[in-house]
N, CA and C of each residue as an Amber inpcrd file, in Angstrom:
protein
   228
 -10.0270000  -7.7240000  -3.1310000 -10.1280000  -8.7900000  -4.1080000
  -9.5210000 -10.0840000  -3.5470000  -8.4120000  -9.9490000  -2.8480000
  -7.7620000 -11.1400000  -2.2980000  -8.6470000 -11.8110000  -1.2480000
  -9.3020000 -11.0160000  -0.4160000 -10.1950000 -11.5800000   0.6090000
 -11.3850000 -12.2730000  -0.0480000 -11.9140000 -11.6600000  -1.0910000
 -13.0340000 -12.2440000  -1.8330000 -12.6310000 -13.5870000  -2.4350000
 -11.4640000 -13.6280000  -3.0650000 -10.9980000 -14.8840000  -3.6640000
 -10.7090000 -15.9360000  -2.6020000 -10.1830000 -15.5130000  -1.4680000
  -9.9350000 -16.4560000  -0.3760000 -11.2500000 -17.0270000   0.1510000
 -12.2730000 -16.1770000   0.2420000 -13.5880000 -16.6530000   0.6990000
 -14.1700000 -17.6670000  -0.2810000 -14.0220000 -17.4250000  -1.5720000
 -14.5030000 -18.3920000  -2.5610000 -13.7320000 -19.7090000  -2.4570000
 -12.4510000 -19.6130000  -2.1950000 -11.6340000 -20.8170000  -2.0290000
 -12.0620000 -21.6080000  -0.7970000 -12.3070000 -20.9160000   0.2930000
 -12.7610000 -21.5780000   1.5260000 -14.1280000 -22.2190000   1.3050000
 -15.0200000 -21.5190000   0.6130000 -16.3360000 -22.0820000   0.3060000
 -16.2010000 -23.3830000  -0.4850000 -15.3780000 -23.3610000  -1.5300000
 -15.1870000 -24.5710000  -2.3340000 -14.5930000 -25.6980000  -1.5070000
 -13.6740000 -25.3700000  -0.6160000 -13.0710000 -26.3940000   0.2450000
 -14.1060000 -26.9930000   1.1880000 -14.9780000 -26.1570000   1.7360000
 -16.0280000 -26.6550000   2.6390000 -16.9620000 -27.6080000   1.8970000
 -17.3650000 -27.2210000   0.6970000 -18.2470000 -28.0890000  -0.0950000
 -17.5470000 -29.4160000  -0.3910000 -16.2740000 -29.3630000  -0.7520000
 -15.5280000 -30.5960000  -1.0310000 -15.4060000 -31.4640000   0.2200000
 -15.0950000 -30.8360000   1.3520000 -14.9290000 -31.6020000   2.5910000
 -16.2130000 -32.2950000   3.0350000 -17.3530000 -31.6970000   2.7520000
 -18.6210000 -32.3080000   3.1480000 -19.1850000 -33.2580000   2.0920000
 -18.8890000 -33.0130000   0.8270000 -19.4910000 -33.8510000  -0.2130000
 -18.6750000 -35.0970000  -0.5420000 -17.3450000 -35.0070000  -0.5140000
 -16.5500000 -36.1720000  -0.8930000 -16.7090000 -37.3550000   0.0450000
 -16.8330000 -37.1690000   1.3440000 -17.0980000 -38.3520000   2.1850000
 -18.4150000 -39.0460000   1.8270000 -19.4010000 -38.2670000   1.4170000
 -20.6800000 -38.8580000   0.9980000 -20.4690000 -39.6710000  -0.2650000
 -19.7180000 -39.1200000  -1.2080000 -19.4310000 -39.8360000  -2.4620000
 -18.6610000 -41.1180000  -2.1630000 -17.6370000 -41.0110000  -1.3480000
 -16.8070000 -42.1810000  -1.0340000 -17.6130000 -43.2790000  -0.3380000
 -18.4290000 -42.8870000   0.6300000 -19.2370000 -43.8700000   1.3380000
 -20.2140000 -44.5560000   0.3900000 -20.8590000 -43.7830000  -0.4710000
 -21.7930000 -44.3770000  -1.4290000 -21.0640000 -45.3190000  -2.3830000
 -19.8900000 -44.9220000  -2.8160000 -19.1130000 -45.7520000  -3.7300000
 -18.7290000 -47.0790000  -3.0650000 -18.3080000 -47.0150000  -1.8020000
 -17.9250000 -48.2450000  -1.0930000 -19.1170000 -49.1630000  -0.8550000
 -20.2760000 -48.5830000  -0.5240000 -21.4470000 -49.3890000  -0.1880000
 -22.2140000 -49.8640000  -1.4100000 -22.2690000 -49.0410000  -2.4590000
 -23.1670000 -49.3640000  -3.5690000 -22.4660000 -49.5190000  -4.9090000
 -21.2010000 -49.1280000  -5.0090000 -20.4360000 -49.3420000  -6.2250000
 -20.3970000 -48.1300000  -7.1490000 -19.6010000 -48.2850000  -8.1870000
 -19.3500000 -47.1920000  -9.1310000 -20.5950000 -46.8190000  -9.9150000
 -21.3060000 -47.7950000 -10.4350000 -22.4860000 -47.4980000 -11.2490000
 -23.5120000 -46.6920000 -10.4680000 -23.7890000 -47.1100000  -9.2560000
 -24.7840000 -46.4130000  -8.4420000 -24.3300000 -45.0030000  -8.0890000
 -23.0340000 -44.8230000  -7.8910000 -22.5190000 -43.5010000  -7.5420000
 -22.6170000 -42.5420000  -8.7260000 -22.2830000 -42.9980000  -9.9120000
 -22.3120000 -42.1190000 -11.0790000 -23.6960000 -41.9870000 -11.7090000
 -24.4400000 -43.0600000 -11.7480000 -25.7290000 -43.0410000 -12.4530000
 -26.9270000 -42.8590000 -11.5210000 -26.8320000 -43.2820000 -10.2870000
 -27.8790000 -43.1480000  -9.2710000 -29.2550000 -43.5560000  -9.8100000
 -29.4020000 -44.8090000 -10.2240000 -30.6480000 -45.2350000 -10.8570000
 -31.8860000 -45.1300000  -9.9600000 -31.7240000 -45.2770000  -8.6480000
 -32.8930000 -45.1980000  -7.7690000 -32.9680000 -43.8610000  -7.0130000
 -32.1310000 -42.9150000  -7.3520000 -32.1330000 -41.5490000  -6.8010000
 -31.8640000 -41.4730000  -5.3040000 -31.3480000 -42.5160000  -4.7000000
 -31.0710000 -42.4580000  -3.2660000 -29.8190000 -41.6450000  -2.9750000
 -28.8130000 -41.7610000  -3.8200000 -27.5740000 -41.0140000  -3.5900000
 -27.8390000 -39.5140000  -3.6430000 -28.5610000 -39.0840000  -4.6350000
 -28.8190000 -37.6510000  -4.8190000 -29.7760000 -37.1120000  -3.7520000
 -30.8340000 -37.8500000  -3.4450000 -31.8890000 -37.3350000  -2.5720000
 -31.6970000 -37.6380000  -1.0950000 -31.2670000 -38.8240000  -0.7520000
 -31.2870000 -39.2500000   0.6420000 -29.9540000 -39.1180000   1.3770000
 -28.8600000 -39.0240000   0.6480000 -27.5550000 -39.0070000   1.3090000
 -27.1100000 -37.6090000   1.7180000 -27.7370000 -36.5830000   1.1810000
 -27.3150000 -35.2160000   1.4520000 -26.4320000 -34.6480000   0.3700000
 -25.9930000 -35.5000000  -0.5550000 -25.1170000 -35.0280000  -1.6190000
 -25.8130000 -34.0250000  -2.5260000 -27.0790000 -34.2340000  -2.7940000
 -27.8190000 -33.3400000  -3.6890000 -27.8420000 -31.9050000  -3.1920000
 -27.9560000 -31.7260000  -1.9030000 -27.9640000 -30.3690000  -1.3410000
 -26.6180000 -29.6920000  -1.5510000 -25.5220000 -30.4240000  -1.2770000
 -24.1900000 -29.8410000  -1.4840000 -23.9390000 -29.5510000  -2.9550000
 -24.3700000 -30.4500000  -3.8260000 -24.1810000 -30.2350000  -5.2600000
 -24.9800000 -29.0310000  -5.7480000 -26.1800000 -28.8590000  -5.2400000
 -27.0100000 -27.7240000  -5.6410000 -26.3960000 -26.4020000  -5.1900000
 -25.9210000 -26.3390000  -3.9680000 -25.2810000 -25.1200000  -3.4610000
 -24.0470000 -24.7890000  -4.3090000 -23.2500000 -25.7960000  -4.6190000
 -22.0570000 -25.5730000  -5.4270000 -22.4340000 -25.1140000  -6.8350000
 -23.4580000 -25.7200000  -7.4060000 -23.9200000 -25.3620000  -8.7460000
 -24.3970000 -23.9070000  -8.7930000 -25.1830000 -23.5150000  -7.8260000
 -25.6830000 -22.1360000  -7.7830000 -24.5310000 -21.1500000  -7.6040000
 -23.5110000 -21.5330000  -6.8420000 -22.3700000 -20.6340000  -6.6410000
 -21.6340000 -20.3470000  -7.9360000 -21.7440000 -21.2210000  -8.9070000
 -21.0730000 -20.9860000 -10.1960000 -21.7080000 -19.8110000 -10.9380000
 -22.9920000 -19.5750000 -10.7570000 -23.6200000 -18.3960000 -11.3540000
 -23.0330000 -17.1190000 -10.7600000 -22.8580000 -17.1090000  -9.4470000
 -22.2400000 -15.9640000  -8.7840000 -20.8220000 -15.7510000  -9.3210000
 -20.0570000 -16.8160000  -9.4550000 -18.6910000 -16.6940000  -9.9360000
 -18.6520000 -16.2220000 -11.3870000 -19.6250000 -16.6110000 -12.1930000
 -19.6920000 -16.1450000 -13.5810000 -19.8970000 -14.6300000 -13.6240000
 -20.8280000 -14.1350000 -12.8240000 -21.0730000 -12.6910000 -12.7590000
 -19.8330000 -11.9820000 -12.2050000 -19.2270000 -12.5430000 -11.1950000
 -18.0220000 -11.9710000 -10.6110000 -16.8970000 -11.8680000 -11.6470000
 -16.7740000 -12.8640000 -12.4860000 -15.7560000 -12.8290000 -13.5360000
 -15.9970000 -11.6700000 -14.4900000 -17.2400000 -11.4510000 -14.8640000
 -17.5450000 -10.3390000 -15.7610000 -17.2980000  -8.9850000 -15.0980000
 -17.5360000  -8.8880000 -13.8210000 -17.2320000  -7.6450000 -13.1040000
 -15.7300000  -7.3800000 -13.1500000 -14.9240000  -8.4060000 -12.9350000
 -13.4790000  -8.2310000 -13.0100000 -13.0240000  -7.8570000 -14.4090000
 -13.6150000  -8.4680000 -15.4210000 -13.2600000  -8.1370000 -16.8050000
 -13.6100000  -6.6850000 -17.1090000 -14.7790000  -6.2450000 -16.6850000
 -15.1810000  -4.8630000 -16.9370000 -14.2990000  -3.8710000 -16.1830000
 -13.8220000  -4.2310000 -15.0080000 -12.8990000  -3.3680000 -14.2710000
 -11.5990000  -3.1770000 -15.0340000 -11.0940000  -4.2640000 -15.6170000
  -9.8400000  -4.2000000 -16.3700000 -10.0040000  -3.3540000 -17.6260000
 -11.1720000  -3.4190000 -18.2260000 -11.4100000  -2.6790000 -19.4770000
 -11.5480000  -1.1720000 -19.2600000 -11.8110000  -0.7470000 -18.0470000
 -11.9550000   0.6970000 -17.7980000 -10.6480000   1.4080000 -17.7720000
């Protein structure tokens, strides 16, 4: 369980390390509104941020199922 949790932590750190520089660069070049609202879809589609966000989003489904497995283990 500890190795599994450590792997999830490392995964989250990798996603943060790769996505935050993209966010910061977009914020510096295009401003707050463009970073949060992305009216022309360049931040999401062309910067690479969308791919990292999608991978992170999908991983939350895995973590949700994992949480239920842990809950069911405790209930036994």
